[in-house]
């Protein structure tokens, strides 16, 4: 019974991911995909910035976060309002196949950025929904495992402070030397 109570207490807590590590994972996926599809490389930094922005502005709602992040698929097609774009929605359903993502947008129905001028719109290299580049991008962004992991970034967590503490701790407690528990506690307080 005690084991069960401890197990329930452990699993009842929130398990979130560090946004920086997820962005790093996304960058690796884009780099791999960009080897065959050059246009992905042109957009990778903007898409990673969009991921960060989505995590920060989702109001801790995992579903809103996923919808905000997946909205970049419309943006890269030069579509900035997608509530009535039936043809594109059908194409997305065709592209996703049996995978659960992306779900049809219900909360986020337009881009959050200011209007793009016609001059800027002409210079941007937009994707075409039928191009292989877009299909590869779609696969990276809507992957089931990755999309489920994105939901765990809704709390906008960072481990930077903890990593900084451990870095400082090593200054006072080098790993090459063994210390007693009392010394460990005292030096950790000193490092903090």
mmCIF file of C-alpha atoms in Angstrom:
data_model
loop_
_atom_site.group_PDB
_atom_site.id
_atom_site.type_symbol
_atom_site.label_atom_id
_atom_site.label_comp_id
_atom_site.label_asym_id
_atom_site.label_seq_id
_atom_site.Cartn_x
_atom_site.Cartn_y
_atom_site.Cartn_z
ATOM 1 C CA UNK A 1 0.000 0.000 0.000
ATOM 2 C CA UNK A 2 2.848 2.407 0.824
ATOM 3 C CA UNK A 3 4.479 1.729 -2.531
ATOM 4 C CA UNK A 4 1.197 2.462 -4.303
ATOM 5 C CA UNK A 5 0.721 5.778 -2.449
ATOM 6 C CA UNK A 6 4.260 6.893 -3.339
ATOM 7 C CA UNK A 7 3.706 5.870 -6.967
ATOM 8 C CA UNK A 8 0.449 7.868 -7.167
ATOM 9 C CA UNK A 9 2.135 10.909 -5.587
ATOM 10 C CA UNK A 10 4.961 10.757 -8.129
ATOM 11 C CA UNK A 11 2.725 10.324 -11.173
ATOM 12 C CA UNK A 12 0.222 12.973 -10.032
ATOM 13 C CA UNK A 13 2.768 15.788 -10.473
ATOM 14 C CA UNK A 14 3.150 17.838 -13.627
ATOM 15 C CA UNK A 15 5.811 16.638 -16.043
ATOM 16 C CA UNK A 16 6.906 19.443 -18.332
ATOM 17 C CA UNK A 17 9.766 19.877 -20.775
ATOM 18 C CA UNK A 18 12.363 22.621 -20.945
ATOM 19 C CA UNK A 19 11.567 24.877 -23.905
ATOM 20 C CA UNK A 20 15.252 25.327 -24.769
ATOM 21 C CA UNK A 21 15.781 21.565 -25.100
ATOM 22 C CA UNK A 22 12.669 21.194 -27.253
ATOM 23 C CA UNK A 23 13.812 24.059 -29.495
ATOM 24 C CA UNK A 24 17.184 22.343 -29.815
ATOM 25 C CA UNK A 25 15.415 19.104 -30.788
ATOM 26 C CA UNK A 26 13.344 21.002 -33.359
ATOM 27 C CA UNK A 27 16.489 22.592 -34.805
ATOM 28 C CA UNK A 28 18.030 19.111 -35.244
ATOM 29 C CA UNK A 29 14.909 17.903 -37.045
ATOM 30 C CA UNK A 30 14.963 20.926 -39.364
ATOM 31 C CA UNK A 31 18.683 20.478 -40.073
ATOM 32 C CA UNK A 32 18.136 16.840 -41.008
ATOM 33 C CA UNK A 33 15.150 17.653 -43.228
ATOM 34 C CA UNK A 34 16.992 20.607 -44.827
ATOM 35 C CA UNK A 35 19.630 18.273 -46.279
ATOM 36 C CA UNK A 36 17.082 17.174 -48.886
ATOM 37 C CA UNK A 37 14.760 20.185 -48.789
ATOM 38 C CA UNK A 38 16.688 23.475 -48.901
ATOM 39 C CA UNK A 39 13.701 25.733 -48.316
ATOM 40 C CA UNK A 40 13.305 24.348 -44.789
ATOM 41 C CA UNK A 41 16.742 25.757 -43.946
ATOM 42 C CA UNK A 42 15.557 29.242 -44.993
ATOM 43 C CA UNK A 43 12.653 29.059 -42.558
ATOM 44 C CA UNK A 44 14.148 27.102 -39.645
ATOM 45 C CA UNK A 45 15.131 30.079 -37.446
ATOM 46 C CA UNK A 46 11.755 31.786 -37.903
ATOM 47 C CA UNK A 47 9.956 28.530 -37.109
ATOM 48 C CA UNK A 48 12.032 27.995 -33.958
ATOM 49 C CA UNK A 49 11.291 31.575 -32.901
ATOM 50 C CA UNK A 50 7.605 30.848 -33.543
ATOM 51 C CA UNK A 51 7.875 27.759 -31.328
ATOM 52 C CA UNK A 52 9.333 29.859 -28.488
ATOM 53 C CA UNK A 53 6.646 32.524 -28.977
ATOM 54 C CA UNK A 54 3.892 29.889 -28.962
ATOM 55 C CA UNK A 55 5.195 28.375 -25.719
ATOM 56 C CA UNK A 56 5.394 31.762 -24.042
ATOM 57 C CA UNK A 57 1.942 32.991 -25.143
ATOM 58 C CA UNK A 58 -0.246 29.882 -24.868
ATOM 59 C CA UNK A 59 -1.573 30.813 -21.397
ATOM 60 C CA UNK A 60 -0.429 27.389 -20.092
ATOM 61 C CA UNK A 61 -3.012 25.654 -22.293
ATOM 62 C CA UNK A 62 -1.441 22.626 -24.076
ATOM 63 C CA UNK A 63 -4.112 22.496 -26.781
ATOM 64 C CA UNK A 64 -3.771 26.208 -27.530
ATOM 65 C CA UNK A 65 0.016 25.794 -27.630
ATOM 66 C CA UNK A 66 -0.221 23.011 -30.186
ATOM 67 C CA UNK A 67 -2.702 24.956 -32.290
ATOM 68 C CA UNK A 68 -0.552 28.090 -32.149
ATOM 69 C CA UNK A 69 2.559 26.155 -33.116
ATOM 70 C CA UNK A 70 0.847 24.277 -35.946
ATOM 71 C CA UNK A 71 -0.460 27.600 -37.293
ATOM 72 C CA UNK A 72 3.010 28.170 -38.760
ATOM 73 C CA UNK A 73 2.013 25.658 -41.454
ATOM 74 C CA UNK A 74 -0.501 28.183 -42.760
ATOM 75 C CA UNK A 75 1.909 31.093 -42.412
ATOM 76 C CA UNK A 76 4.664 29.474 -44.509
ATOM 77 C CA UNK A 77 2.064 29.062 -47.278
ATOM 78 C CA UNK A 78 1.368 32.827 -47.153
ATOM 79 C CA UNK A 79 -2.069 32.211 -45.604
ATOM 80 C CA UNK A 80 -2.684 34.458 -42.618
ATOM 81 C CA UNK A 81 -6.407 33.816 -42.031
ATOM 82 C CA UNK A 82 -7.426 30.190 -42.347
ATOM 83 C CA UNK A 83 -10.921 29.959 -40.919
ATOM 84 C CA UNK A 84 -12.514 29.662 -44.393
ATOM 85 C CA UNK A 85 -9.711 27.957 -46.344
ATOM 86 C CA UNK A 86 -11.571 24.694 -46.987
ATOM 87 C CA UNK A 87 -9.208 23.532 -49.755
ATOM 88 C CA UNK A 88 -6.144 23.896 -47.505
ATOM 89 C CA UNK A 89 -7.894 22.110 -44.619
ATOM 90 C CA UNK A 90 -8.705 19.207 -46.945
ATOM 91 C CA UNK A 91 -5.092 19.123 -48.118
ATOM 92 C CA UNK A 92 -3.880 19.006 -44.500
ATOM 93 C CA UNK A 93 -6.241 16.093 -43.776
ATOM 94 C CA UNK A 94 -4.806 14.313 -46.824
ATOM 95 C CA UNK A 95 -1.215 15.019 -45.721
ATOM 96 C CA UNK A 96 -1.679 13.897 -42.136
ATOM 97 C CA UNK A 97 -3.172 10.535 -43.112
ATOM 98 C CA UNK A 98 -3.914 8.468 -40.003
ATOM 99 C CA UNK A 99 -1.786 10.605 -37.690
ATOM 100 C CA UNK A 100 -3.747 12.598 -35.083
ATOM 101 C CA UNK A 101 -2.091 15.954 -35.810
ATOM 102 C CA UNK A 102 -2.749 18.638 -36.832
ATOM 103 C CA UNK A 103 -6.279 18.909 -35.575
ATOM 104 C CA UNK A 104 -8.586 21.391 -37.314
ATOM 105 C CA UNK A 105 -8.025 24.850 -35.769
ATOM 106 C CA UNK A 106 -10.777 26.004 -33.425
ATOM 107 C CA UNK A 107 -9.146 28.640 -31.204
ATOM 108 C CA UNK A 108 -6.444 30.229 -33.308
ATOM 109 C CA UNK A 109 -7.844 31.207 -36.718
ATOM 110 C CA UNK A 110 -5.356 33.811 -37.946
ATOM 111 C CA UNK A 111 -1.718 34.858 -37.640
ATOM 112 C CA UNK A 112 -0.900 37.073 -34.691
ATOM 113 C CA UNK A 113 1.660 39.202 -36.515
ATOM 114 C CA UNK A 114 1.048 42.592 -38.111
ATOM 115 C CA UNK A 115 0.156 42.768 -41.790
ATOM 116 C CA UNK A 116 2.967 41.861 -44.185
ATOM 117 C CA UNK A 117 3.481 44.504 -46.870
ATOM 118 C CA UNK A 118 3.169 43.470 -50.521
ATOM 119 C CA UNK A 119 6.839 44.300 -51.092
ATOM 120 C CA UNK A 120 7.929 42.022 -48.257
ATOM 121 C CA UNK A 121 5.493 39.299 -49.327
ATOM 122 C CA UNK A 122 7.074 39.230 -52.812
ATOM 123 C CA UNK A 123 10.608 38.746 -51.438
ATOM 124 C CA UNK A 124 9.749 35.936 -49.013
ATOM 125 C CA UNK A 125 10.194 32.405 -50.367
ATOM 126 C CA UNK A 126 6.813 30.898 -49.482
ATOM 127 C CA UNK A 127 6.093 27.177 -49.585
ATOM 128 C CA UNK A 128 3.622 25.580 -51.995
ATOM 129 C CA UNK A 129 1.194 23.127 -50.388
ATOM 130 C CA UNK A 130 1.908 20.473 -53.049
ATOM 131 C CA UNK A 131 5.713 20.816 -52.970
ATOM 132 C CA UNK A 132 7.925 18.123 -51.461
ATOM 133 C CA UNK A 133 9.581 20.780 -49.270
ATOM 134 C CA UNK A 134 6.274 21.566 -47.597
ATOM 135 C CA UNK A 135 5.406 17.892 -47.170
ATOM 136 C CA UNK A 136 8.738 17.344 -45.381
ATOM 137 C CA UNK A 137 8.130 20.393 -43.160
ATOM 138 C CA UNK A 138 4.594 19.209 -42.429
ATOM 139 C CA UNK A 139 5.948 15.806 -41.376
ATOM 140 C CA UNK A 140 8.492 17.360 -38.987
ATOM 141 C CA UNK A 141 6.070 19.781 -37.338
ATOM 142 C CA UNK A 142 3.088 17.443 -37.038
ATOM 143 C CA UNK A 143 4.899 14.273 -35.989
ATOM 144 C CA UNK A 144 2.809 12.534 -33.324
ATOM 145 C CA UNK A 145 5.595 12.087 -30.753
ATOM 146 C CA UNK A 146 6.929 15.606 -31.270
ATOM 147 C CA UNK A 147 3.435 17.150 -31.096
ATOM 148 C CA UNK A 148 2.723 15.300 -27.844
ATOM 149 C CA UNK A 149 6.044 16.566 -26.479
ATOM 150 C CA UNK A 150 5.210 20.142 -27.549
ATOM 151 C CA UNK A 151 2.146 20.022 -25.296
ATOM 152 C CA UNK A 152 4.486 19.456 -22.346
ATOM 153 C CA UNK A 153 6.071 22.878 -22.972
ATOM 154 C CA UNK A 154 2.895 24.792 -22.121
ATOM 155 C CA UNK A 155 4.248 25.850 -18.705
ATOM 156 C CA UNK A 156 7.237 27.589 -20.400
ATOM 157 C CA UNK A 157 9.788 25.934 -18.108
ATOM 158 C CA UNK A 158 13.521 26.617 -18.121
ATOM 159 C CA UNK A 159 16.307 24.708 -16.382
ATOM 160 C CA UNK A 160 18.887 27.460 -16.862
ATOM 161 C CA UNK A 161 18.899 28.495 -13.176
ATOM 162 C CA UNK A 162 19.406 24.894 -12.049
ATOM 163 C CA UNK A 163 22.214 24.373 -14.552
ATOM 164 C CA UNK A 164 23.845 27.579 -13.327
ATOM 165 C CA UNK A 165 23.633 26.352 -9.723
ATOM 166 C CA UNK A 166 25.281 23.039 -10.646
ATOM 167 C CA UNK A 167 28.002 24.901 -12.508
ATOM 168 C CA UNK A 168 28.710 27.023 -9.420
ATOM 169 C CA UNK A 169 28.548 23.950 -7.168
ATOM 170 C CA UNK A 170 31.372 22.299 -9.112
ATOM 171 C CA UNK A 171 33.569 25.275 -8.216
ATOM 172 C CA UNK A 172 33.235 24.415 -4.505
ATOM 173 C CA UNK A 173 32.686 20.660 -4.781
ATOM 174 C CA UNK A 174 34.838 19.218 -7.557
ATOM 175 C CA UNK A 175 33.582 15.858 -8.802
ATOM 176 C CA UNK A 176 37.051 14.334 -8.448
ATOM 177 C CA UNK A 177 36.853 14.462 -4.627
ATOM 178 C CA UNK A 178 34.452 12.624 -2.308
ATOM 179 C CA UNK A 179 32.779 14.626 0.463
ATOM 180 C CA UNK A 180 30.677 13.758 3.491
ATOM 181 C CA UNK A 181 26.971 14.558 3.433
ATOM 182 C CA UNK A 182 27.442 17.453 5.888
ATOM 183 C CA UNK A 183 30.143 18.996 3.690
ATOM 184 C CA UNK A 184 27.957 18.531 0.634
ATOM 185 C CA UNK A 185 25.037 20.337 2.268
ATOM 186 C CA UNK A 186 27.248 23.138 3.574
ATOM 187 C CA UNK A 187 28.934 23.709 0.197
ATOM 188 C CA UNK A 188 25.606 23.611 -1.648
ATOM 189 C CA UNK A 189 24.378 26.399 0.646
ATOM 190 C CA UNK A 190 27.578 28.270 -0.065
ATOM 191 C CA UNK A 191 27.107 27.848 -3.832
ATOM 192 C CA UNK A 192 23.483 28.954 -3.724
#
